Amino acid sequence: MAAQRVQAVLADGHGLNTSLTVTGEADHRGLMKDEIKLVTIFLLLNFSVVALAVAGYQKAGMNLSAVVSHLWG
């Protein structure tokens, strides 16, 4: 049933293929939870990369304040 609705939306050609037009409100909440998980994982990965870079700078004996002042000069 949902596949038929997707085809109907795509066949109209108006380009509004959002999750709200294809699925119901309950499915939309489930998609939002997945998006929140995805954003959380993305932010955690970014934080871990920055933390590893800071740890690498400190282990190499670099002055972190000098690096920050160079970046925002």
PDB file of N, CA, C and O in Angstrom:
ATOM      1  N   MET A   1       0.824  -1.199   0.000  1.00  0.00           N
ATOM      2  CA  MET A   1       0.000   0.000   0.000  1.00  0.00           C
ATOM      3  C   MET A   1       0.865   1.258   0.000  1.00  0.00           C
ATOM      4  O   MET A   1       0.627   2.166  -0.757  1.00  0.00           O
ATOM      5  N   ALA A   2       1.888   1.266   0.838  1.00  0.00           N
ATOM      6  CA  ALA A   2       2.756   2.446   0.905  1.00  0.00           C
ATOM      7  C   ALA A   2       3.532   2.620  -0.395  1.00  0.00           C
ATOM      8  O   ALA A   2       3.769   3.745  -0.825  1.00  0.00           O
ATOM      9  N   ALA A   3       3.918   1.516  -1.025  1.00  0.00           N
ATOM     10  CA  ALA A   3       4.643   1.605  -2.292  1.00  0.00           C
ATOM     11  C   ALA A   3       3.762   2.225  -3.368  1.00  0.00           C
ATOM     12  O   ALA A   3       4.245   2.977  -4.220  1.00  0.00           O
ATOM     13  N   GLN A   4       2.473   1.931  -3.347  1.00  0.00           N
ATOM     14  CA  GLN A   4       1.558   2.520  -4.320  1.00  0.00           C
ATOM     15  C   GLN A   4       1.435   4.023  -4.098  1.00  0.00           C
ATOM     16  O   GLN A   4       1.374   4.795  -5.047  1.00  0.00           O
ATOM     17  N   ARG A   5       1.421   4.436  -2.829  1.00  0.00           N
ATOM     18  CA  ARG A   5       1.339   5.869  -2.544  1.00  0.00           C
ATOM     19  C   ARG A   5       2.605   6.581  -2.982  1.00  0.00           C
ATOM     20  O   ARG A   5       2.558   7.689  -3.480  1.00  0.00           O
ATOM     21  N   VAL A   6       3.761   5.912  -2.829  1.00  0.00           N
ATOM     22  CA  VAL A   6       5.019   6.516  -3.275  1.00  0.00           C
ATOM     23  C   VAL A   6       4.984   6.700  -4.783  1.00  0.00           C
ATOM     24  O   VAL A   6       5.353   7.746  -5.296  1.00  0.00           O
ATOM     25  N   GLN A   7       4.530   5.689  -5.516  1.00  0.00           N
ATOM     26  CA  GLN A   7       4.450   5.797  -6.960  1.00  0.00           C
ATOM     27  C   GLN A   7       3.463   6.876  -7.376  1.00  0.00           C
ATOM     28  O   GLN A   7       3.685   7.590  -8.337  1.00  0.00           O
ATOM     29  N   ALA A   8       2.371   7.005  -6.646  1.00  0.00           N
ATOM     30  CA  ALA A   8       1.388   8.030  -6.972  1.00  0.00           C
ATOM     31  C   ALA A   8       1.969   9.420  -6.762  1.00  0.00           C
ATOM     32  O   ALA A   8       1.746  10.316  -7.569  1.00  0.00           O
ATOM     33  N   VAL A   9       2.743   9.598  -5.703  1.00  0.00           N
ATOM     34  CA  VAL A   9       3.361  10.894  -5.451  1.00  0.00           C
ATOM     35  C   VAL A   9       4.387  11.201  -6.515  1.00  0.00           C
ATOM     36  O   VAL A   9       4.462  12.301  -7.040  1.00  0.00           O
ATOM     37  N   LEU A  10       5.183  10.198  -6.904  1.00  0.00           N
ATOM     38  CA  LEU A  10       6.191  10.421  -7.926  1.00  0.00           C
ATOM     39  C   LEU A  10       5.554  10.630  -9.294  1.00  0.00           C
ATOM     40  O   LEU A  10       6.057  11.385 -10.107  1.00  0.00           O
ATOM     41  N   ALA A  11       4.436   9.973  -9.552  1.00  0.00           N
ATOM     42  CA  ALA A  11       3.792  10.107 -10.847  1.00  0.00           C
ATOM     43  C   ALA A  11       3.172  11.487 -11.034  1.00  0.00           C
ATOM     44  O   ALA A  11       3.044  11.962 -12.155  1.00  0.00           O
ATOM     45  N   ASP A  12       2.786  12.148  -9.965  1.00  0.00           N
ATOM     46  CA  ASP A  12       2.178  13.470 -10.085  1.00  0.00           C
ATOM     47  C   ASP A  12       3.172  14.499 -10.606  1.00  0.00           C
ATOM     48  O   ASP A  12       2.798  15.453 -11.253  1.00  0.00           O
ATOM     49  N   GLY A  13       4.442  14.312 -10.280  1.00  0.00           N
ATOM     50  CA  GLY A  13       5.469  15.204 -10.792  1.00  0.00           C
ATOM     51  C   GLY A  13       5.564  16.538 -10.076  1.00  0.00           C
ATOM     52  O   GLY A  13       6.210  17.448 -10.553  1.00  0.00           O
ATOM     53  N   HIS A  14       4.926  16.690  -8.929  1.00  0.00           N
ATOM     54  CA  HIS A  14       5.027  17.967  -8.227  1.00  0.00           C
ATOM     55  C   HIS A  14       6.250  18.035  -7.341  1.00  0.00           C
ATOM     56  O   HIS A  14       6.538  19.080  -6.791  1.00  0.00           O
ATOM     57  N   GLY A  15       6.978  16.948  -7.177  1.00  0.00           N
ATOM     58  CA  GLY A  15       8.239  16.965  -6.462  1.00  0.00           C
ATOM     59  C   GLY A  15       8.149  16.967  -4.956  1.00  0.00           C
ATOM     60  O   GLY A  15       9.148  17.131  -4.283  1.00  0.00           O
ATOM     61  N   LEU A  16       6.969  16.837  -4.387  1.00  0.00           N
ATOM     62  CA  LEU A  16       6.830  16.828  -2.938  1.00  0.00           C
ATOM     63  C   LEU A  16       6.831  15.396  -2.440  1.00  0.00           C
ATOM     64  O   LEU A  16       5.800  14.818  -2.164  1.00  0.00           O
ATOM     65  N   ASN A  17       7.988  14.806  -2.357  1.00  0.00           N
ATOM     66  CA  ASN A  17       8.112  13.428  -1.888  1.00  0.00           C
ATOM     67  C   ASN A  17       8.728  13.441  -0.494  1.00  0.00           C
ATOM     68  O   ASN A  17       9.832  12.984  -0.277  1.00  0.00           O
ATOM     69  N   THR A  18       8.030  14.035   0.445  1.00  0.00           N
ATOM     70  CA  THR A  18       8.521  14.087   1.816  1.00  0.00           C
ATOM     71  C   THR A  18       7.951  12.933   2.604  1.00  0.00           C
ATOM     72  O   THR A  18       6.989  12.299   2.201  1.00  0.00           O
ATOM     73  N   SER A  19       8.557  12.675   3.738  1.00  0.00           N
ATOM     74  CA  SER A  19       8.086  11.565   4.555  1.00  0.00           C
ATOM     75  C   SER A  19       6.670  11.812   5.064  1.00  0.00           C
ATOM     76  O   SER A  19       5.922  10.889   5.308  1.00  0.00           O
ATOM     77  N   LEU A  20       6.266  13.074   5.205  1.00  0.00           N
ATOM     78  CA  LEU A  20       4.934  13.370   5.697  1.00  0.00           C
ATOM     79  C   LEU A  20       3.869  13.090   4.640  1.00  0.00           C
ATOM     80  O   LEU A  20       2.765  12.673   4.954  1.00  0.00           O
ATOM     81  N   THR A  21       4.197  13.270   3.347  1.00  0.00           N
ATOM     82  CA  THR A  21       3.220  12.994   2.298  1.00  0.00           C
ATOM     83  C   THR A  21       3.159  11.521   1.958  1.00  0.00           C
ATOM     84  O   THR A  21       2.166  11.045   1.445  1.00  0.00           O
ATOM     85  N   VAL A  22       4.213  10.762   2.232  1.00  0.00           N
ATOM     86  CA  VAL A  22       4.255   9.351   1.871  1.00  0.00           C
ATOM     87  C   VAL A  22       3.756   8.475   3.006  1.00  0.00           C
ATOM     88  O   VAL A  22       3.045   7.511   2.795  1.00  0.00           O
ATOM     89  N   THR A  23       4.093   8.813   4.241  1.00  0.00           N
ATOM     90  CA  THR A  23       3.746   7.964   5.377  1.00  0.00           C
ATOM     91  C   THR A  23       2.820   8.702   6.322  1.00  0.00           C
ATOM     92  O   THR A  23       2.609   9.904   6.204  1.00  0.00           O
ATOM     93  N   GLY A  24       2.305   7.975   7.289  1.00  0.00           N
ATOM     94  CA  GLY A  24       1.424   8.576   8.284  1.00  0.00           C
ATOM     95  C   GLY A  24       2.198   9.270   9.382  1.00  0.00           C
ATOM     96  O   GLY A  24       3.426   9.282   9.399  1.00  0.00           O
ATOM     97  N   GLU A  25       1.462   9.819  10.324  1.00  0.00           N
ATOM     98  CA  GLU A  25       2.079  10.563  11.434  1.00  0.00           C
ATOM     99  C   GLU A  25       2.908   9.648  12.333  1.00  0.00           C
ATOM    100  O   GLU A  25       3.962  10.040  12.795  1.00  0.00           O
ATOM    101  N   ALA A  26       2.450   8.414  12.571  1.00  0.00           N
ATOM    102  CA  ALA A  26       3.194   7.490  13.429  1.00  0.00           C
ATOM    103  C   ALA A  26       4.523   7.120  12.791  1.00  0.00           C
ATOM    104  O   ALA A  26       5.545   7.048  13.466  1.00  0.00           O
ATOM    105  N   ASP A  27       4.522   6.898  11.487  1.00  0.00           N
ATOM    106  CA  ASP A  27       5.771   6.589  10.796  1.00  0.00           C
ATOM    107  C   ASP A  27       6.699   7.792  10.799  1.00  0.00           C
ATOM    108  O   ASP A  27       7.909   7.646  10.849  1.00  0.00           O
ATOM    109  N   HIS A  28       6.133   8.978  10.725  1.00  0.00           N
ATOM    110  CA  HIS A  28       6.941  10.196  10.735  1.00  0.00           C
ATOM    111  C   HIS A  28       7.690  10.337  12.051  1.00  0.00           C
ATOM    112  O   HIS A  28       8.845  10.743  12.066  1.00  0.00           O
ATOM    113  N   ARG A  29       7.046   9.986  13.152  1.00  0.00           N
ATOM    114  CA  ARG A  29       7.728  10.044  14.455  1.00  0.00           C
ATOM    115  C   ARG A  29       8.877   9.059  14.496  1.00  0.00           C
ATOM    116  O   ARG A  29       9.925   9.354  15.063  1.00  0.00           O
ATOM    117  N   GLY A  30       8.690   7.883  13.925  1.00  0.00           N
ATOM    118  CA  GLY A  30       9.769   6.903  13.880  1.00  0.00           C
ATOM    119  C   GLY A  30      10.937   7.393  13.056  1.00  0.00           C
ATOM    120  O   GLY A  30      12.099   7.176  13.410  1.00  0.00           O
ATOM    121  N   LEU A  31      10.646   8.082  11.950  1.00  0.00           N
ATOM    122  CA  LEU A  31      11.718   8.636  11.124  1.00  0.00           C
ATOM    123  C   LEU A  31      12.455   9.735  11.859  1.00  0.00           C
ATOM    124  O   LEU A  31      13.675   9.868  11.721  1.00  0.00           O
ATOM    125  N   MET A  32      11.744  10.530  12.639  1.00  0.00           N
ATOM    126  CA  MET A  32      12.400  11.592  13.400  1.00  0.00           C
ATOM    127  C   MET A  32      13.346  11.013  14.442  1.00  0.00           C
ATOM    128  O   MET A  32      14.423  11.552  14.672  1.00  0.00           O
ATOM    129  N   LYS A  33      12.954   9.898  15.055  1.00  0.00           N
ATOM    130  CA  LYS A  33      13.838   9.258  16.026  1.00  0.00           C
ATOM    131  C   LYS A  33      15.106   8.762  15.344  1.00  0.00           C
ATOM    132  O   LYS A  33      16.198   8.873  15.893  1.00  0.00           O
ATOM    133  N   ASP A  34      14.961   8.220  14.138  1.00  0.00           N
ATOM    134  CA  ASP A  34      16.131   7.768  13.391  1.00  0.00           C
ATOM    135  C   ASP A  34      17.032   8.945  13.029  1.00  0.00           C
ATOM    136  O   ASP A  34      18.261   8.838  13.083  1.00  0.00           O
ATOM    137  N   GLU A  35      16.432  10.070  12.656  1.00  0.00           N
ATOM    138  CA  GLU A  35      17.222  11.244  12.321  1.00  0.00           C
ATOM    139  C   GLU A  35      17.949  11.786  13.540  1.00  0.00           C
ATOM    140  O   GLU A  35      19.092  12.226  13.443  1.00  0.00           O
ATOM    141  N   ILE A  36      17.301  11.751  14.696  1.00  0.00           N
ATOM    142  CA  ILE A  36      17.954  12.207  15.922  1.00  0.00           C
ATOM    143  C   ILE A  36      19.137  11.312  16.249  1.00  0.00           C
ATOM    144  O   ILE A  36      20.206  11.791  16.630  1.00  0.00           O
ATOM    145  N   LYS A  37      18.967  10.002  16.079  1.00  0.00           N
ATOM    146  CA  LYS A  37      20.082   9.073  16.304  1.00  0.00           C
ATOM    147  C   LYS A  37      21.221   9.359  15.344  1.00  0.00           C
ATOM    148  O   LYS A  37      22.400   9.358  15.728  1.00  0.00           O
ATOM    149  N   LEU A  38      20.898   9.611  14.079  1.00  0.00           N
ATOM    150  CA  LEU A  38      21.917   9.877  13.075  1.00  0.00           C
ATOM    151  C   LEU A  38      22.689  11.156  13.387  1.00  0.00           C
ATOM    152  O   LEU A  38      23.921  11.187  13.306  1.00  0.00           O
ATOM    153  N   VAL A  39      21.987  12.204  13.777  1.00  0.00           N
ATOM    154  CA  VAL A  39      22.643  13.465  14.127  1.00  0.00           C
ATOM    155  C   VAL A  39      23.507  13.288  15.362  1.00  0.00           C
ATOM    156  O   VAL A  39      24.632  13.804  15.426  1.00  0.00           O
ATOM    157  N   THR A  40      23.018  12.536  16.343  1.00  0.00           N
ATOM    158  CA  THR A  40      23.797  12.295  17.559  1.00  0.00           C
ATOM    159  C   THR A  40      25.078  11.541  17.249  1.00  0.00           C
ATOM    160  O   THR A  40      26.163  11.906  17.731  1.00  0.00           O
ATOM    161  N   ILE A  41      24.992  10.523  16.427  1.00  0.00           N
ATOM    162  CA  ILE A  41      26.187   9.759  16.048  1.00  0.00           C
ATOM    163  C   ILE A  41      27.158  10.639  15.274  1.00  0.00           C
ATOM    164  O   ILE A  41      28.371  10.599  15.498  1.00  0.00           O
ATOM    165  N   PHE A  42      26.643  11.467  14.364  1.00  0.00           N
ATOM    166  CA  PHE A  42      27.495  12.370  13.598  1.00  0.00           C
ATOM    167  C   PHE A  42      28.240  13.336  14.510  1.00  0.00           C
ATOM    168  O   PHE A  42      29.449  13.546  14.361  1.00  0.00           O
ATOM    169  N   LEU A  43      27.531  13.923  15.475  1.00  0.00           N
ATOM    170  CA  LEU A  43      28.176  14.854  16.396  1.00  0.00           C
ATOM    171  C   LEU A  43      29.206  14.161  17.277  1.00  0.00           C
ATOM    172  O   LEU A  43      30.277  14.719  17.550  1.00  0.00           O
ATOM    173  N   LEU A  44      28.907  12.936  17.720  1.00  0.00           N
ATOM    174  CA  LEU A  44      29.874  12.194  18.527  1.00  0.00           C
ATOM    175  C   LEU A  44      31.123  11.855  17.724  1.00  0.00           C
ATOM    176  O   LEU A  44      32.245  11.926  18.250  1.00  0.00           O
ATOM    177  N   LEU A  45      30.951  11.487  16.463  1.00  0.00           N
ATOM    178  CA  LEU A  45      32.116  11.208  15.621  1.00  0.00           C
ATOM    179  C   LEU A  45      32.960  12.465  15.417  1.00  0.00           C
ATOM    180  O   LEU A  45      34.196  12.409  15.473  1.00  0.00           O
ATOM    181  N   ASN A  46      32.309  13.591  15.189  1.00  0.00           N
ATOM    182  CA  ASN A  46      33.058  14.838  15.035  1.00  0.00           C
ATOM    183  C   ASN A  46      33.805  15.199  16.312  1.00  0.00           C
ATOM    184  O   ASN A  46      34.968  15.610  16.266  1.00  0.00           O
ATOM    185  N   PHE A  47      33.140  15.044  17.447  1.00  0.00           N
ATOM    186  CA  PHE A  47      33.785  15.341  18.723  1.00  0.00           C
ATOM    187  C   PHE A  47      34.990  14.432  18.944  1.00  0.00           C
ATOM    188  O   PHE A  47      36.039  14.882  19.409  1.00  0.00           O
ATOM    189  N   SER A  48      34.853  13.151  18.595  1.00  0.00           N
ATOM    190  CA  SER A  48      35.975  12.225  18.802  1.00  0.00           C
ATOM    191  C   SER A  48      37.150  12.551  17.887  1.00  0.00           C
ATOM    192  O   SER A  48      38.305  12.425  18.292  1.00  0.00           O
ATOM    193  N   VAL A  49      36.879  13.005  16.667  1.00  0.00           N
ATOM    194  CA  VAL A  49      37.971  13.396  15.774  1.00  0.00           C
ATOM    195  C   VAL A  49      38.710  14.613  16.327  1.00  0.00           C
ATOM    196  O   VAL A  49      39.947  14.656  16.331  1.00  0.00           O
ATOM    197  N   VAL A  50      37.954  15.583  16.824  1.00  0.00           N
ATOM    198  CA  VAL A  50      38.588  16.768  17.411  1.00  0.00           C
ATOM    199  C   VAL A  50      39.376  16.385  18.664  1.00  0.00           C
ATOM    200  O   VAL A  50      40.501  16.852  18.875  1.00  0.00           O
ATOM    201  N   ALA A  51      38.819  15.503  19.491  1.00  0.00           N
ATOM    202  CA  ALA A  51      39.524  15.070  20.699  1.00  0.00           C
ATOM    203  C   ALA A  51      40.810  14.330  20.349  1.00  0.00           C
ATOM    204  O   ALA A  51      41.843  14.526  21.000  1.00  0.00           O
ATOM    205  N   LEU A  52      40.768  13.497  19.317  1.00  0.00           N
ATOM    206  CA  LEU A  52      41.989  12.796  18.893  1.00  0.00           C
ATOM    207  C   LEU A  52      43.030  13.774  18.350  1.00  0.00           C
ATOM    208  O   LEU A  52      44.232  13.609  18.588  1.00  0.00           O
ATOM    209  N   ALA A  53      42.593  14.785  17.632  1.00  0.00           N
ATOM    210  CA  ALA A  53      43.533  15.780  17.115  1.00  0.00           C
ATOM    211  C   ALA A  53      44.182  16.558  18.259  1.00  0.00           C
ATOM    212  O   ALA A  53      45.400  16.782  18.255  1.00  0.00           O
ATOM    213  N   VAL A  54      43.375  16.943  19.245  1.00  0.00           N
ATOM    214  CA  VAL A  54      43.917  17.661  20.404  1.00  0.00           C
ATOM    215  C   VAL A  54      44.897  16.773  21.161  1.00  0.00           C
ATOM    216  O   VAL A  54      45.986  17.210  21.553  1.00  0.00           O
ATOM    217  N   ALA A  55      44.551  15.503  21.354  1.00  0.00           N
ATOM    218  CA  ALA A  55      45.453  14.584  22.048  1.00  0.00           C
ATOM    219  C   ALA A  55      46.747  14.404  21.260  1.00  0.00           C
ATOM    220  O   ALA A  55      47.835  14.337  21.848  1.00  0.00           O
ATOM    221  N   GLY A  56      46.646  14.339  19.939  1.00  0.00           N
ATOM    222  CA  GLY A  56      47.849  14.220  19.112  1.00  0.00           C
ATOM    223  C   GLY A  56      48.737  15.440  19.214  1.00  0.00           C
ATOM    224  O   GLY A  56      49.964  15.332  19.300  1.00  0.00           O
ATOM    225  N   TYR A  57      48.129  16.636  19.210  1.00  0.00           N
ATOM    226  CA  TYR A  57      48.911  17.861  19.365  1.00  0.00           C
ATOM    227  C   TYR A  57      49.605  17.896  20.719  1.00  0.00           C
ATOM    228  O   TYR A  57      50.777  18.260  20.828  1.00  0.00           O
ATOM    229  N   GLN A  58      48.898  17.502  21.766  1.00  0.00           N
ATOM    230  CA  GLN A  58      49.488  17.536  23.099  1.00  0.00           C
ATOM    231  C   GLN A  58      50.582  16.498  23.250  1.00  0.00           C
ATOM    232  O   GLN A  58      51.617  16.758  23.873  1.00  0.00           O
ATOM    233  N   LYS A  59      50.388  15.317  22.682  1.00  0.00           N
ATOM    234  CA  LYS A  59      51.403  14.270  22.785  1.00  0.00           C
ATOM    235  C   LYS A  59      52.664  14.659  22.019  1.00  0.00           C
ATOM    236  O   LYS A  59      53.772  14.330  22.429  1.00  0.00           O
ATOM    237  N   ALA A  60      52.482  15.364  20.917  1.00  0.00           N
ATOM    238  CA  ALA A  60      53.641  15.793  20.132  1.00  0.00           C
ATOM    239  C   ALA A  60      54.355  16.982  20.770  1.00  0.00           C
ATOM    240  O   ALA A  60      55.405  17.399  20.291  1.00  0.00           O
ATOM    241  N   GLY A  61      53.794  17.511  21.848  1.00  0.00           N
ATOM    242  CA  GLY A  61      54.441  18.619  22.547  1.00  0.00           C
ATOM    243  C   GLY A  61      54.120  19.976  21.961  1.00  0.00           C
ATOM    244  O   GLY A  61      54.797  20.962  22.276  1.00  0.00           O
ATOM    245  N   MET A  62      53.119  20.032  21.117  1.00  0.00           N
ATOM    246  CA  MET A  62      52.755  21.319  20.532  1.00  0.00           C
ATOM    247  C   MET A  62      51.928  22.120  21.532  1.00  0.00           C
ATOM    248  O   MET A  62      51.176  21.565  22.323  1.00  0.00           O
ATOM    249  N   ASN A  63      52.074  23.414  21.452  1.00  0.00           N
ATOM    250  CA  ASN A  63      51.306  24.311  22.298  1.00  0.00           C
ATOM    251  C   ASN A  63      49.935  24.501  21.651  1.00  0.00           C
ATOM    252  O   ASN A  63      49.821  25.103  20.582  1.00  0.00           O
ATOM    253  N   LEU A  64      48.889  23.998  22.294  1.00  0.00           N
ATOM    254  CA  LEU A  64      47.550  24.047  21.714  1.00  0.00           C
ATOM    255  C   LEU A  64      47.049  25.480  21.563  1.00  0.00           C
ATOM    256  O   LEU A  64      46.372  25.802  20.584  1.00  0.00           O
ATOM    257  N   SER A  65      47.411  26.356  22.470  1.00  0.00           N
ATOM    258  CA  SER A  65      46.971  27.745  22.351  1.00  0.00           C
ATOM    259  C   SER A  65      47.607  28.412  21.132  1.00  0.00           C
ATOM    260  O   SER A  65      46.984  29.267  20.495  1.00  0.00           O
ATOM    261  N   ALA A  66      48.827  28.003  20.771  1.00  0.00           N
ATOM    262  CA  ALA A  66      49.453  28.540  19.572  1.00  0.00           C
ATOM    263  C   ALA A  66      48.721  28.076  18.323  1.00  0.00           C
ATOM    264  O   ALA A  66      48.571  28.827  17.357  1.00  0.00           O
ATOM    265  N   VAL A  67      48.270  26.826  18.319  1.00  0.00           N
ATOM    266  CA  VAL A  67      47.517  26.299  17.182  1.00  0.00           C
ATOM    267  C   VAL A  67      46.191  27.027  17.049  1.00  0.00           C
ATOM    268  O   VAL A  67      45.807  27.455  15.947  1.00  0.00           O
ATOM    269  N   VAL A  68      45.495  27.251  18.166  1.00  0.00           N
ATOM    270  CA  VAL A  68      44.202  27.938  18.136  1.00  0.00           C
ATOM    271  C   VAL A  68      44.392  29.376  17.692  1.00  0.00           C
ATOM    272  O   VAL A  68      43.622  29.887  16.879  1.00  0.00           O
ATOM    273  N   SER A  69      45.422  30.047  18.187  1.00  0.00           N
ATOM    274  CA  SER A  69      45.649  31.441  17.794  1.00  0.00           C
ATOM    275  C   SER A  69      46.023  31.524  16.329  1.00  0.00           C
ATOM    276  O   SER A  69      45.708  32.507  15.642  1.00  0.00           O
ATOM    277  N   HIS A  70      46.697  30.518  15.795  1.00  0.00           N
ATOM    278  CA  HIS A  70      47.034  30.500  14.366  1.00  0.00           C
ATOM    279  C   HIS A  70      45.763  30.313  13.516  1.00  0.00           C
ATOM    280  O   HIS A  70      45.627  30.939  12.464  1.00  0.00           O
ATOM    281  N   LEU A  71      44.854  29.462  13.979  1.00  0.00           N
ATOM    282  CA  LEU A  71      43.636  29.208  13.221  1.00  0.00           C
ATOM    283  C   LEU A  71      42.713  30.420  13.186  1.00  0.00           C
ATOM    284  O   LEU A  71      42.099  30.724  12.169  1.00  0.00           O
ATOM    285  N   TRP A  72      42.576  31.113  14.315  1.00  0.00           N
ATOM    286  CA  TRP A  72      41.692  32.261  14.388  1.00  0.00           C
ATOM    287  C   TRP A  72      42.434  33.575  14.414  1.00  0.00           C
ATOM    288  O   TRP A  72      41.849  34.598  14.734  1.00  0.00           O
ATOM    289  N   GLY A  73      43.694  33.524  14.073  1.00  0.00           N
ATOM    290  CA  GLY A  73      44.622  34.609  13.975  1.00  0.00           C
ATOM    291  C   GLY A  73      44.232  35.957  14.209  1.00  0.00           C
ATOM    292  O   GLY A  73      44.393  37.001  14.245  1.00  0.00           O
TER     293      GLY A  73
END
